[in-house]
mmCIF file of C-alpha atoms in Angstrom:
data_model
loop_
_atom_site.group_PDB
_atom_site.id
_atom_site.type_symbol
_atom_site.label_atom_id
_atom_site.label_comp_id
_atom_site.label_asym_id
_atom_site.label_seq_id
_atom_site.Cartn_x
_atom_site.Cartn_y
_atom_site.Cartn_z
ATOM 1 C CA UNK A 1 65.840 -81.851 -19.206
ATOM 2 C CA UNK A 2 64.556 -79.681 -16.823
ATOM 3 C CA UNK A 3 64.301 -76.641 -20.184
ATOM 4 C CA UNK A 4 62.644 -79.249 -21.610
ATOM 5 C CA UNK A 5 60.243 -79.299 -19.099
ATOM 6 C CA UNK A 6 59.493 -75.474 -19.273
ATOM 7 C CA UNK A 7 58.792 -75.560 -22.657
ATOM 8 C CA UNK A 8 56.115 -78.148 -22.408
ATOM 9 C CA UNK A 9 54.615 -75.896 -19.592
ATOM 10 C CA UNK A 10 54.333 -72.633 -21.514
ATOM 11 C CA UNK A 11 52.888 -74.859 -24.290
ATOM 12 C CA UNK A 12 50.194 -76.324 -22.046
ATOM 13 C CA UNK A 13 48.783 -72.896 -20.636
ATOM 14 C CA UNK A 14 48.614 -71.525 -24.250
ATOM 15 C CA UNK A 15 46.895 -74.178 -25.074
ATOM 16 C CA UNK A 16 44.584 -73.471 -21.951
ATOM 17 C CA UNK A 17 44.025 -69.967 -22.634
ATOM 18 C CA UNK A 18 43.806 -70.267 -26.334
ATOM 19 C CA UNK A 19 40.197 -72.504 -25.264
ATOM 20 C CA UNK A 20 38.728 -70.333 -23.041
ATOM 21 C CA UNK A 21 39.037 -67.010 -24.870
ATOM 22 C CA UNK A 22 38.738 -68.085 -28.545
ATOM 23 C CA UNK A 23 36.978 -70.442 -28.996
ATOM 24 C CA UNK A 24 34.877 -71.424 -25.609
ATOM 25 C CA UNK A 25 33.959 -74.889 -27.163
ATOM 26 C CA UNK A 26 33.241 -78.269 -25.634
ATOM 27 C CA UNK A 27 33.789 -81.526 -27.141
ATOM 28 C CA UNK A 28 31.065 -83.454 -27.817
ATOM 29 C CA UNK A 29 30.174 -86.606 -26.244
ATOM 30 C CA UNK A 30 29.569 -88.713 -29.346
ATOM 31 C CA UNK A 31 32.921 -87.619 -30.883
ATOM 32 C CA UNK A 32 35.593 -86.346 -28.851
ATOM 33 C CA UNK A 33 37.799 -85.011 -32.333
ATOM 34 C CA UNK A 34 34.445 -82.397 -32.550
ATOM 35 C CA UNK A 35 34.399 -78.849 -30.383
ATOM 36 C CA UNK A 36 30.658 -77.252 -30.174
ATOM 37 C CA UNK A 37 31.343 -73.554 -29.316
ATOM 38 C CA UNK A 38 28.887 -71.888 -26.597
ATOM 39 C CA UNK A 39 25.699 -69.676 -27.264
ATOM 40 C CA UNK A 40 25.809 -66.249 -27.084
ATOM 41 C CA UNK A 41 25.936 -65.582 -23.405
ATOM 42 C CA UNK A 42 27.523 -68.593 -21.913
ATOM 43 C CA UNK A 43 30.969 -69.249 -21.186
ATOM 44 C CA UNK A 44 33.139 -72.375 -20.331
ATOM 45 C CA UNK A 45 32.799 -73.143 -16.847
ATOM 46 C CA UNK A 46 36.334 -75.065 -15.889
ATOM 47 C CA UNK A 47 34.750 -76.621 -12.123
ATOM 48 C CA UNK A 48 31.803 -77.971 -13.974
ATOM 49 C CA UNK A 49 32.164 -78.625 -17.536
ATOM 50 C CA UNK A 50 29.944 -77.204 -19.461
ATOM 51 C CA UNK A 51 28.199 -73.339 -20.893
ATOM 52 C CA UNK A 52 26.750 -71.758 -17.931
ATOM 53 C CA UNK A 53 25.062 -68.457 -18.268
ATOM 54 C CA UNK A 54 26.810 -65.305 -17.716
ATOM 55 C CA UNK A 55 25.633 -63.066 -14.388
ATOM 56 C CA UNK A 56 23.360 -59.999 -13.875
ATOM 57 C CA UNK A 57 25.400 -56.654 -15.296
ATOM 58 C CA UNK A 58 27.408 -58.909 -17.891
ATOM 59 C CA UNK A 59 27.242 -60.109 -21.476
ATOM 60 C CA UNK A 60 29.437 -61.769 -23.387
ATOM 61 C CA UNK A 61 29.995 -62.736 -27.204
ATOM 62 C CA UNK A 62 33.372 -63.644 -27.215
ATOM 63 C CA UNK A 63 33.529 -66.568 -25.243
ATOM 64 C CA UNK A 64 34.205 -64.857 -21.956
ATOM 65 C CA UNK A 65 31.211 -62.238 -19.159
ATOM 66 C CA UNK A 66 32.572 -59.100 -19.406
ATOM 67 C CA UNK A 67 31.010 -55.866 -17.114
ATOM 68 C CA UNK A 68 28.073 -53.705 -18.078
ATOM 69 C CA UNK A 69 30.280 -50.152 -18.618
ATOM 70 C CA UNK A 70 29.109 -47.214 -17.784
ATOM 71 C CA UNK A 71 25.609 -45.856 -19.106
ATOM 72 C CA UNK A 72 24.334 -49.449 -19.692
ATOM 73 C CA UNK A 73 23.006 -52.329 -17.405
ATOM 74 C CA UNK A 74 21.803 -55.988 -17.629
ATOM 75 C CA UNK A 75 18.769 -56.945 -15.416
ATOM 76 C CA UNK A 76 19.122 -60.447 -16.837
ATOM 77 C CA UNK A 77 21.481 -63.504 -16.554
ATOM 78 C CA UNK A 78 22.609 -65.195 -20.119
ATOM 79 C CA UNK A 79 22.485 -62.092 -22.202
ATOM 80 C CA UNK A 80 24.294 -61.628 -24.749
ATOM 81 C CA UNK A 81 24.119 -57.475 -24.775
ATOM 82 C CA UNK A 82 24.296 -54.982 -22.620
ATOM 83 C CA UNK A 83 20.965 -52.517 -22.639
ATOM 84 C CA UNK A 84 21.722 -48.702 -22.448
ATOM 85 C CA UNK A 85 19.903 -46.801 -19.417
ATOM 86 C CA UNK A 86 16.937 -45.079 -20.951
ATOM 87 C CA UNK A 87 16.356 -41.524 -21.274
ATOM 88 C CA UNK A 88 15.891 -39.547 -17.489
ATOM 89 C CA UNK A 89 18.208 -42.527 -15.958
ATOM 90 C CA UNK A 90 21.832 -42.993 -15.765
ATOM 91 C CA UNK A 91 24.533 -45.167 -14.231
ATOM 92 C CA UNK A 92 27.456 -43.622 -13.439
ATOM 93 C CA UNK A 93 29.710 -47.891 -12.670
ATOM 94 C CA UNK A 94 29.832 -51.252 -14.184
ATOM 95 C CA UNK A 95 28.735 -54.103 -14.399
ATOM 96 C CA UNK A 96 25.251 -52.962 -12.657
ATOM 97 C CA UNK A 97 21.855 -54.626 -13.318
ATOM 98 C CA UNK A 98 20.379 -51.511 -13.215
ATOM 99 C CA UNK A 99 19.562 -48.063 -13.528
ATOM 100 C CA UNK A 100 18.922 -45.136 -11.484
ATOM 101 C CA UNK A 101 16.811 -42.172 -11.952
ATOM 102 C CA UNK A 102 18.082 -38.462 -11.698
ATOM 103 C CA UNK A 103 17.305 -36.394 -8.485
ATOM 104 C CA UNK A 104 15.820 -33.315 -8.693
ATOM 105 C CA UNK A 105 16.910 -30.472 -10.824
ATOM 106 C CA UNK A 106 18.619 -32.713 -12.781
ATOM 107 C CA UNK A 107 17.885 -34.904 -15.911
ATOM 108 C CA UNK A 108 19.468 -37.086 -18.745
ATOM 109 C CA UNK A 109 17.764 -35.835 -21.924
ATOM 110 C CA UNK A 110 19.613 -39.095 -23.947
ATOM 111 C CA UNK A 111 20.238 -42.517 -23.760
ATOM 112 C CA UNK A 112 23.379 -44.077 -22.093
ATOM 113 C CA UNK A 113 23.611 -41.346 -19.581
ATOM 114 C CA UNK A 114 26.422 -42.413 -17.162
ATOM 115 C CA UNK A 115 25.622 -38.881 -15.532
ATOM 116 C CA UNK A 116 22.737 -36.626 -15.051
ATOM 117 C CA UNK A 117 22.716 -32.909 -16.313
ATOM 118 C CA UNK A 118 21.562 -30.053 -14.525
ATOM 119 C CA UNK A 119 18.434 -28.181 -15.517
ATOM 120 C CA UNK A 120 19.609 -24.974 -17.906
ATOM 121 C CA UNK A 121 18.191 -21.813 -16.662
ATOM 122 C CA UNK A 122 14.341 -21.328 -17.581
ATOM 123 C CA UNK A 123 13.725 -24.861 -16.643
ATOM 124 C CA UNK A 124 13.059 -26.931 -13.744
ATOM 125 C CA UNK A 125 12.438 -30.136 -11.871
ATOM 126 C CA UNK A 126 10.259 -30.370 -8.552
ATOM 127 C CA UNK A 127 11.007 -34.493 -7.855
ATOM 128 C CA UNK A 128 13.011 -37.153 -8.503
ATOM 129 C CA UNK A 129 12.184 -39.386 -11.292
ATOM 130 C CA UNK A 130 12.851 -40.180 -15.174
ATOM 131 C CA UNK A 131 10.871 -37.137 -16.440
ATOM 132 C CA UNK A 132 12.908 -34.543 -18.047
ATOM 133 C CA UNK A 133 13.218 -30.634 -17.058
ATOM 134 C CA UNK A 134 9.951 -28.772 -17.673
ATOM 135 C CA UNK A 135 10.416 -25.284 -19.303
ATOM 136 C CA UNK A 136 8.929 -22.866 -16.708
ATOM 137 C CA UNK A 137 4.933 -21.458 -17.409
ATOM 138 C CA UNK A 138 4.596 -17.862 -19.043
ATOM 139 C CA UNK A 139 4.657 -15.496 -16.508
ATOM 140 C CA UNK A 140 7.566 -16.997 -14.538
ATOM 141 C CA UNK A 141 11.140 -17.591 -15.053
ATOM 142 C CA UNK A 142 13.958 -19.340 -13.244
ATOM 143 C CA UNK A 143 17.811 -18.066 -13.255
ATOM 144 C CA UNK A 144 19.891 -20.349 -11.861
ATOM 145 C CA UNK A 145 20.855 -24.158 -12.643
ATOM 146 C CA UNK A 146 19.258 -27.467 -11.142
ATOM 147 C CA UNK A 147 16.356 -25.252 -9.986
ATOM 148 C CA UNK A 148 13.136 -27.011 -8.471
ATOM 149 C CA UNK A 149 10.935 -24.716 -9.075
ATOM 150 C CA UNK A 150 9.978 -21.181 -11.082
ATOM 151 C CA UNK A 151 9.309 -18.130 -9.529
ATOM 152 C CA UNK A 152 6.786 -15.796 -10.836
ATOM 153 C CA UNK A 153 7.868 -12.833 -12.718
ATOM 154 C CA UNK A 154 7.663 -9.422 -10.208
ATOM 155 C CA UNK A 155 5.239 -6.874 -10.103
ATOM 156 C CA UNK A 156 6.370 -4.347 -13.287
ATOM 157 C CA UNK A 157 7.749 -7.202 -15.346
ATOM 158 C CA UNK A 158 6.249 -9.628 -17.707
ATOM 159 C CA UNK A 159 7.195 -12.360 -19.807
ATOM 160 C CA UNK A 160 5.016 -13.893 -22.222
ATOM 161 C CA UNK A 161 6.750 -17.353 -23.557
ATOM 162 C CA UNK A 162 8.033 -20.227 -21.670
ATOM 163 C CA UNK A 163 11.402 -21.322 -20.565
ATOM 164 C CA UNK A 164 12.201 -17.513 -19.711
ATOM 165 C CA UNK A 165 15.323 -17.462 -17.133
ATOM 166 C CA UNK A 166 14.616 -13.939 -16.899
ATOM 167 C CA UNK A 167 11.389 -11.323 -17.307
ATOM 168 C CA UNK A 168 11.559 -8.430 -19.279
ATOM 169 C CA UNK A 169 10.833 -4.710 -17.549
ATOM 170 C CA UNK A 170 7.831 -2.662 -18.450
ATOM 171 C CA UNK A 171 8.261 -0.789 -21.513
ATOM 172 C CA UNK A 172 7.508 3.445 -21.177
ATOM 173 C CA UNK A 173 3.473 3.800 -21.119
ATOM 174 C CA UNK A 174 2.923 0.750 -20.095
ATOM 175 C CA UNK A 175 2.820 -0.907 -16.479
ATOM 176 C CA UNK A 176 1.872 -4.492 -14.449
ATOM 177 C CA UNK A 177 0.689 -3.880 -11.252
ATOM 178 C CA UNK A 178 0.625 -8.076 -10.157
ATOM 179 C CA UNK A 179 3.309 -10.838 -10.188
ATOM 180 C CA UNK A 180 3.239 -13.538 -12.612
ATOM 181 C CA UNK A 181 2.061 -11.068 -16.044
ATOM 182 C CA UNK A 182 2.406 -12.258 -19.228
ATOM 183 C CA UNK A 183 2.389 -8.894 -20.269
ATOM 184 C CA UNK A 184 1.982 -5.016 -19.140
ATOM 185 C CA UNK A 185 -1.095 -2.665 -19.626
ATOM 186 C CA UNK A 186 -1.269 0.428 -20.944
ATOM 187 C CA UNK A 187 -1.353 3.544 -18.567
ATOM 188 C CA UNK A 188 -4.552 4.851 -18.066
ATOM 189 C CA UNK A 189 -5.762 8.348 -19.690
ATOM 190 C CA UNK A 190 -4.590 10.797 -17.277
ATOM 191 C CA UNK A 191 -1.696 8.478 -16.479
ATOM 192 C CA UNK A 192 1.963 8.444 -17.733
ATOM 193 C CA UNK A 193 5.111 6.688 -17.510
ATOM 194 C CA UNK A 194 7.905 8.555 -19.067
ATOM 195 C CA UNK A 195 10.665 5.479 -19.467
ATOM 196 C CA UNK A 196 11.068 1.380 -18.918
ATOM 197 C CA UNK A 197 10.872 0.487 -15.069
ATOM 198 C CA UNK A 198 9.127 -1.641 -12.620
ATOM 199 C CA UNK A 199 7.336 1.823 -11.647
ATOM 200 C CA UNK A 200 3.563 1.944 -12.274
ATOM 201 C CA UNK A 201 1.868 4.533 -14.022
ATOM 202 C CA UNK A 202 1.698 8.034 -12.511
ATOM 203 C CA UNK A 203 -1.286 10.373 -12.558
ATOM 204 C CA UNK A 204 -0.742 13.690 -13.770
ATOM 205 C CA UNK A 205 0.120 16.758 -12.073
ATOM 206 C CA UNK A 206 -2.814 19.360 -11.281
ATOM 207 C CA UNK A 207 -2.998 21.592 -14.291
ATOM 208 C CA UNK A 208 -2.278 18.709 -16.748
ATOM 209 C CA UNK A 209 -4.161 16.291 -18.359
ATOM 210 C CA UNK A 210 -3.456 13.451 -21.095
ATOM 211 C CA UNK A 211 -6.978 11.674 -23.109
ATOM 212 C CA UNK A 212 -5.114 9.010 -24.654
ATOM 213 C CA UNK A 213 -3.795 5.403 -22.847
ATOM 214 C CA UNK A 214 -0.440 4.414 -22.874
ATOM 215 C CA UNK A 215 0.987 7.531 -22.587
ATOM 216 C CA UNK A 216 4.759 8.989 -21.880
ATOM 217 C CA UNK A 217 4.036 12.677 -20.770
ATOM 218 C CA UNK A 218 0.820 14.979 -20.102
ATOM 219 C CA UNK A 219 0.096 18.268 -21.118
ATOM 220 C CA UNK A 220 -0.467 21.488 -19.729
ATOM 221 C CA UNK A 221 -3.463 22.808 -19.909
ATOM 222 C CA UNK A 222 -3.827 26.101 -22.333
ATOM 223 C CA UNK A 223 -4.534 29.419 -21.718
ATOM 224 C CA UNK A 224 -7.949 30.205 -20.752
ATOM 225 C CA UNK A 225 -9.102 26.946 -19.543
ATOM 226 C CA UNK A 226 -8.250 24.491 -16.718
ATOM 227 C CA UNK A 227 -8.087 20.834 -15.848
ATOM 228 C CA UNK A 228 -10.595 19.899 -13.520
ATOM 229 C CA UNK A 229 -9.560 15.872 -13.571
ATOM 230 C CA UNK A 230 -6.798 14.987 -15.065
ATOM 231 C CA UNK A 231 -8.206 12.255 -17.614
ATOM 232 C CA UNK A 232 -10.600 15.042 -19.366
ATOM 233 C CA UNK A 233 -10.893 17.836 -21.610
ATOM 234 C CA UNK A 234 -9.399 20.853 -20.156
ATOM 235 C CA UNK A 235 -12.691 23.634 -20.122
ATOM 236 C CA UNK A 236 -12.910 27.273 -20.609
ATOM 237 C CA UNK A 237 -12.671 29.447 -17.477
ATOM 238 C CA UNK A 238 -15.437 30.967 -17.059
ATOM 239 C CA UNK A 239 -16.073 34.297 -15.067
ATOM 240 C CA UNK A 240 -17.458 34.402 -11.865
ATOM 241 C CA UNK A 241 -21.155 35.429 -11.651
ATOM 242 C CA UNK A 242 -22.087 39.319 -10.472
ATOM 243 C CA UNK A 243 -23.553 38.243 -6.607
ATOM 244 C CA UNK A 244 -24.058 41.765 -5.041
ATOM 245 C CA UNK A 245 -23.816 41.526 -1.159
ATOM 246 C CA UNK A 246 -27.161 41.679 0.820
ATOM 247 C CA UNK A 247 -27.608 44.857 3.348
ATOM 248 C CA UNK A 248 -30.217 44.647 5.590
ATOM 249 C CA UNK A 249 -32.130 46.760 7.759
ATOM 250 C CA UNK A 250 -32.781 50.443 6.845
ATOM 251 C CA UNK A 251 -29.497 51.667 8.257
ATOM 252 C CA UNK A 252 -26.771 50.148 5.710
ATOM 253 C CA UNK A 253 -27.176 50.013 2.346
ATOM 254 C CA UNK A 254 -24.904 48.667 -0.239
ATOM 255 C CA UNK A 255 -21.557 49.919 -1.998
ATOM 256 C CA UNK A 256 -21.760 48.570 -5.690
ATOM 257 C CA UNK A 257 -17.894 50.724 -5.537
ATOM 258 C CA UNK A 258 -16.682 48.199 -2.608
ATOM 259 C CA UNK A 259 -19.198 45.669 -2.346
ATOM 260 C CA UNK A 260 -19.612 46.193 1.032
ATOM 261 C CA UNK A 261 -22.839 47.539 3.302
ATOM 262 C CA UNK A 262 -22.062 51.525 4.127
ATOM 263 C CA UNK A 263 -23.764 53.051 7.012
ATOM 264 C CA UNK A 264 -26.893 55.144 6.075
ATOM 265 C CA UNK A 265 -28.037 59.015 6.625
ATOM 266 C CA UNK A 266 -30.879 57.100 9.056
ATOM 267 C CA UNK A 267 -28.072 55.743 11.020
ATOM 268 C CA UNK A 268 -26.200 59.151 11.628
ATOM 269 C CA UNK A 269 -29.267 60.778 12.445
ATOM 270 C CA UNK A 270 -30.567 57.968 15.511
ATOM 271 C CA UNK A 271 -26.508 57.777 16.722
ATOM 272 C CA UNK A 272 -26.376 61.803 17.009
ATOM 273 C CA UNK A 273 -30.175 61.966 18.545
ATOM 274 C CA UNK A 274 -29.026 59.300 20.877
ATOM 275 C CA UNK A 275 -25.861 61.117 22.051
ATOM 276 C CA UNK A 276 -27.763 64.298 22.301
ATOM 277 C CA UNK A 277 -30.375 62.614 24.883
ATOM 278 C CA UNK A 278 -27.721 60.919 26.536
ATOM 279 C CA UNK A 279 -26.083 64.862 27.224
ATOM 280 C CA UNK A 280 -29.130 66.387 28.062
ATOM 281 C CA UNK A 281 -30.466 63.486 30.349
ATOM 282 C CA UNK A 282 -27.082 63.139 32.543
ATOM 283 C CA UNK A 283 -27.375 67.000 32.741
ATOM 284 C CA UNK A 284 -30.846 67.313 34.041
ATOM 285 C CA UNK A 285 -29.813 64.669 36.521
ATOM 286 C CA UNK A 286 -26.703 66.120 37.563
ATOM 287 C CA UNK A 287 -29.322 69.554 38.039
ATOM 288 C CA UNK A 288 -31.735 67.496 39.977
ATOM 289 C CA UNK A 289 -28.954 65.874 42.536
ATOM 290 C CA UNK A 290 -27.391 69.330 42.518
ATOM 291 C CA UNK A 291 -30.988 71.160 44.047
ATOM 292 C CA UNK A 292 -31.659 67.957 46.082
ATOM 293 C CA UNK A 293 -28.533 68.735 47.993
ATOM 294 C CA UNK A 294 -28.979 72.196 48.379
ATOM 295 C CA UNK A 295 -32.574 71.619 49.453
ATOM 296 C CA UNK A 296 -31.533 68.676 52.218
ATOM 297 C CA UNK A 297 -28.712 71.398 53.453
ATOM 298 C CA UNK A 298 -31.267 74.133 54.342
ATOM 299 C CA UNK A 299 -33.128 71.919 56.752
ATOM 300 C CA UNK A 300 -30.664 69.896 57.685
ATOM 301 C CA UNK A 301 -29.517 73.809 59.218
ATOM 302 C CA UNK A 302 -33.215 73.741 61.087
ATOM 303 C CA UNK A 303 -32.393 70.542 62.809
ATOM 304 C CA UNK A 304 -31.082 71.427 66.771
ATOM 305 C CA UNK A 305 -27.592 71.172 67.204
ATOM 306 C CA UNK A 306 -27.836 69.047 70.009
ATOM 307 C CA UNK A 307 -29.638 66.316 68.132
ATOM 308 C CA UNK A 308 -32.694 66.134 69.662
ATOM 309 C CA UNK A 309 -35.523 64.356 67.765
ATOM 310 C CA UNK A 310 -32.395 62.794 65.585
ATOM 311 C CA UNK A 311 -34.785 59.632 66.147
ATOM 312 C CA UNK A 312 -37.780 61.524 65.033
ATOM 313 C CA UNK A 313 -36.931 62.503 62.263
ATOM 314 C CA UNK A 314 -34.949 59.382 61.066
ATOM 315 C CA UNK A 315 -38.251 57.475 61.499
ATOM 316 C CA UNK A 316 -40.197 60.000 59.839
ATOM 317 C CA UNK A 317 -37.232 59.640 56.496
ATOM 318 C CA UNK A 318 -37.926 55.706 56.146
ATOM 319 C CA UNK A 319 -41.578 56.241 56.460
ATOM 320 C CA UNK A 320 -41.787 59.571 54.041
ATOM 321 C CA UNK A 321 -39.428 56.746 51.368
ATOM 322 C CA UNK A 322 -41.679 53.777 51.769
ATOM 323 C CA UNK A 323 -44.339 56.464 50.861
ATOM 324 C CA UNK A 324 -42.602 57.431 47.923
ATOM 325 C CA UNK A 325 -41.995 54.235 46.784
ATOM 326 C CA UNK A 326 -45.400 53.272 46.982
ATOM 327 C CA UNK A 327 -46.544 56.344 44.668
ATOM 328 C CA UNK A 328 -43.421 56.232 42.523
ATOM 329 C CA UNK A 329 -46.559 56.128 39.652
ATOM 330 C CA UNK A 330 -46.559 59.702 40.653
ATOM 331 C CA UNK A 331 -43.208 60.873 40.316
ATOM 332 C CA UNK A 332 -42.783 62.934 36.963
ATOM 333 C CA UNK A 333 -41.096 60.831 33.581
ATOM 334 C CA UNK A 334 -38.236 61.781 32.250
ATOM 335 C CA UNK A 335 -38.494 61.623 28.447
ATOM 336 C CA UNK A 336 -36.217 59.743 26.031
ATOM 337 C CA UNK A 337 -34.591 60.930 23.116
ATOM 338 C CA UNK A 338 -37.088 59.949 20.530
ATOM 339 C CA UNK A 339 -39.972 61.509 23.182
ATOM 340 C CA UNK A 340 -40.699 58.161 24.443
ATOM 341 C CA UNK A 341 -40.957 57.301 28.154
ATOM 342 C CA UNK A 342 -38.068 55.985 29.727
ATOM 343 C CA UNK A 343 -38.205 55.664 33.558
ATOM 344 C CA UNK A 344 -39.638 58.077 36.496
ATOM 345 C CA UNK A 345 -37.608 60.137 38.471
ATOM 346 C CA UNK A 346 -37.658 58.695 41.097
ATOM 347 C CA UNK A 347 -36.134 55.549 39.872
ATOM 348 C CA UNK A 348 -33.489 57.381 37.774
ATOM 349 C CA UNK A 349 -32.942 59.468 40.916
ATOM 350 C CA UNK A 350 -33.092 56.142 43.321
ATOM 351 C CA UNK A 351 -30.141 54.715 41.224
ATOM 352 C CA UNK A 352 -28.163 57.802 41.416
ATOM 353 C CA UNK A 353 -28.257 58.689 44.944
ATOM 354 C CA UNK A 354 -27.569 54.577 46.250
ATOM 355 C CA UNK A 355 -24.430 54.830 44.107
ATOM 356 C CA UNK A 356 -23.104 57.312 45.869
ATOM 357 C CA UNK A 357 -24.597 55.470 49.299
ATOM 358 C CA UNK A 358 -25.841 58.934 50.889
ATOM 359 C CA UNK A 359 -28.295 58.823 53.703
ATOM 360 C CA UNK A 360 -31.774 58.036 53.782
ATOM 361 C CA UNK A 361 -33.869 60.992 53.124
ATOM 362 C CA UNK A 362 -37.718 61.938 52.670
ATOM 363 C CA UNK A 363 -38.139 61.408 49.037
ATOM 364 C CA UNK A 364 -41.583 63.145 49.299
ATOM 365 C CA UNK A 365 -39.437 66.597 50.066
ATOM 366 C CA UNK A 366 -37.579 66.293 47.194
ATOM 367 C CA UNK A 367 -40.647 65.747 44.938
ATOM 368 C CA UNK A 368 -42.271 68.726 46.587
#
């Protein structure tokens, strides 16, 4: 009895399931012996009987709501499909009623994405958002994945297409003095640049020149001419114009042998007359001092010994010199060399005799 009732069990929930996943049918009201299977979308609802509509994120065709997978979405309720995410959104769950755009630096280039792909090298992406990766400019380049932005290419590189992960160096000859080139110039004339680098162009060494752009070496400048800039023709040395040296006066001429003034026969002649008036003037005043003294000896004997009148005739000494120096006009001139007048006597002898400090004496003896 009680296998019996066991049997009739298992027969009852086949039964049950056999309705709701197969065939998801109602009987009609007008004829209970007919089953009216439910619209795409709608499923038996066992509390209340009837099709009700399937949520947000499922579909169903079968008779039962079954989950959104991965990469797809339903934003509305009763639907019988499931709508991939677009292109630049993805959904990485199921059964969502929704999609979701990818962050920056990544992207989903295809429909259905459940994930989002990094941006390959040479592209990027600044913001979030559905828009793919943008291939960076000419002139720039990026290197690494998911990058946000490009950076421009350095000074001495170039790159002249887009979606470069990498700029290319400066070939030989050529050079790029600024960031962000799209491509490199050639070196200037009188410029070089011997091999590929980030260098710029050099100028050429003094006594070399190049004329044409672009290029790798310079040369040296022949024999016979020199390089005044490098960037020009070298020119033919030229000798150096005859410039004799200027002599002036009558006492040096010039030396065409030496190129250099030489001392004249005029100059000899004034130097020796000069040093023969020098001789004969220092001896006529070493004769003159010499007689003076001899002379203020003799009556410097007539003076009394016991110095009487010592006042007398010391008074009578500054008054005979004021005399003298009052007539110096008088005194004799001693001739120069060249038979010129030079000074009196009396002043040569003035100097002479207050060097040696003597005492004062009657000048008006001496010149007697």
């Amino acid at each position: 009895m009680i296998k019996r009732q066991i049997n009739l069990v298992r027969l009852a929930a086949a039964l049950i399931a056999q309705l709701l996943i197969s065939t998801a049918s109602l009987m009609s009201a007008s004829d209970a012996a007919t089953c009216v299977e439910c619209p795409a979308g709608r499923v038996w609802n066992l509390n209340e009987p009837g099709c009700t509509k399937c949520p947000q994120g499922r579909c169903t065709d079968v008779g039962q709501c079954a989950r959104c997978p991965p990469g797809t979405s339903q934003a509305k309720p009763g639907q019988r499909d499931c709508q991939p995410c677009p292109v630049g959104m993805h959904q990485p769950a199921s059964g969502q009623a929704g999609c979701t755009a990818c962050p920056a630096g990544e992207e989903a280039p295809s429909r259905g994405a459940i994930n989002c792909t990094e941006c390959r090298p040479g592209f990027n992406k600044s913001e979030s958002g559905a828009q793919l990766c943008g291939a960076c400019p000419a002139g720039s380049y990026s290197d690494e994945l998911a990058s946000l932005e490009c950076q421009p290419c350095p000074a001495g590189t170039f790159a002249n297409w887009t979606g470069a992960s990498a700029c290319v160096v400066c070939p030989a000859g050529r050079d790029q003095k600024h960031e962000g080139g799209l491509d490199c110039q050639a070196c200037r004339r009188g410029f070089y640049k011997a091999y590929p680098a980030v260098d710029d162009c050099k100028l050429c060494q003094p006594g070399y020149y190049n004329r044409a752009e672009g290029s790798l070496g310079c040369l040296a400048c022949p024999a016979g001419y020199y390089c005044p800039r490098p960037w020009v023709d070298p020119s033919p040395v030229r000798p150096c114009p005859y410039e004799p040296i200027q002599c002036r006066g009558p006492f040096l001429a010039a030396d065409k042998s030496s190129n250099a003034c030489q001392a004249t026969a005029s100059l000899y002649a004034v130097l020796s007359a000069s040093a023969i008036v020098s001789v004969i003037v220092g001896l006529a005043v070493a004769g003159y001092v010499r007689a003076w003294r001899r002379r203020r000896r003799r009556r410097a004997g007539l003076v009394d010994a016991s110095g009487a009148g010592a006042a007398d005739f010391s008074d009578s000494m500054t008054a005979a010199a004021a005399s003298a120096t009052a007539g110096n006009e008088r005194m004799p001139l001693i001739k120069g060399g060249d038979g010129g007048p030079t000074e009196s006597s009396y002043n040569l002898l003035h100097r002479i005799i207050h060097v040696q400090k003597p005492l004062v004496f009657p000048l008006s003896v001496v010149y007697t």
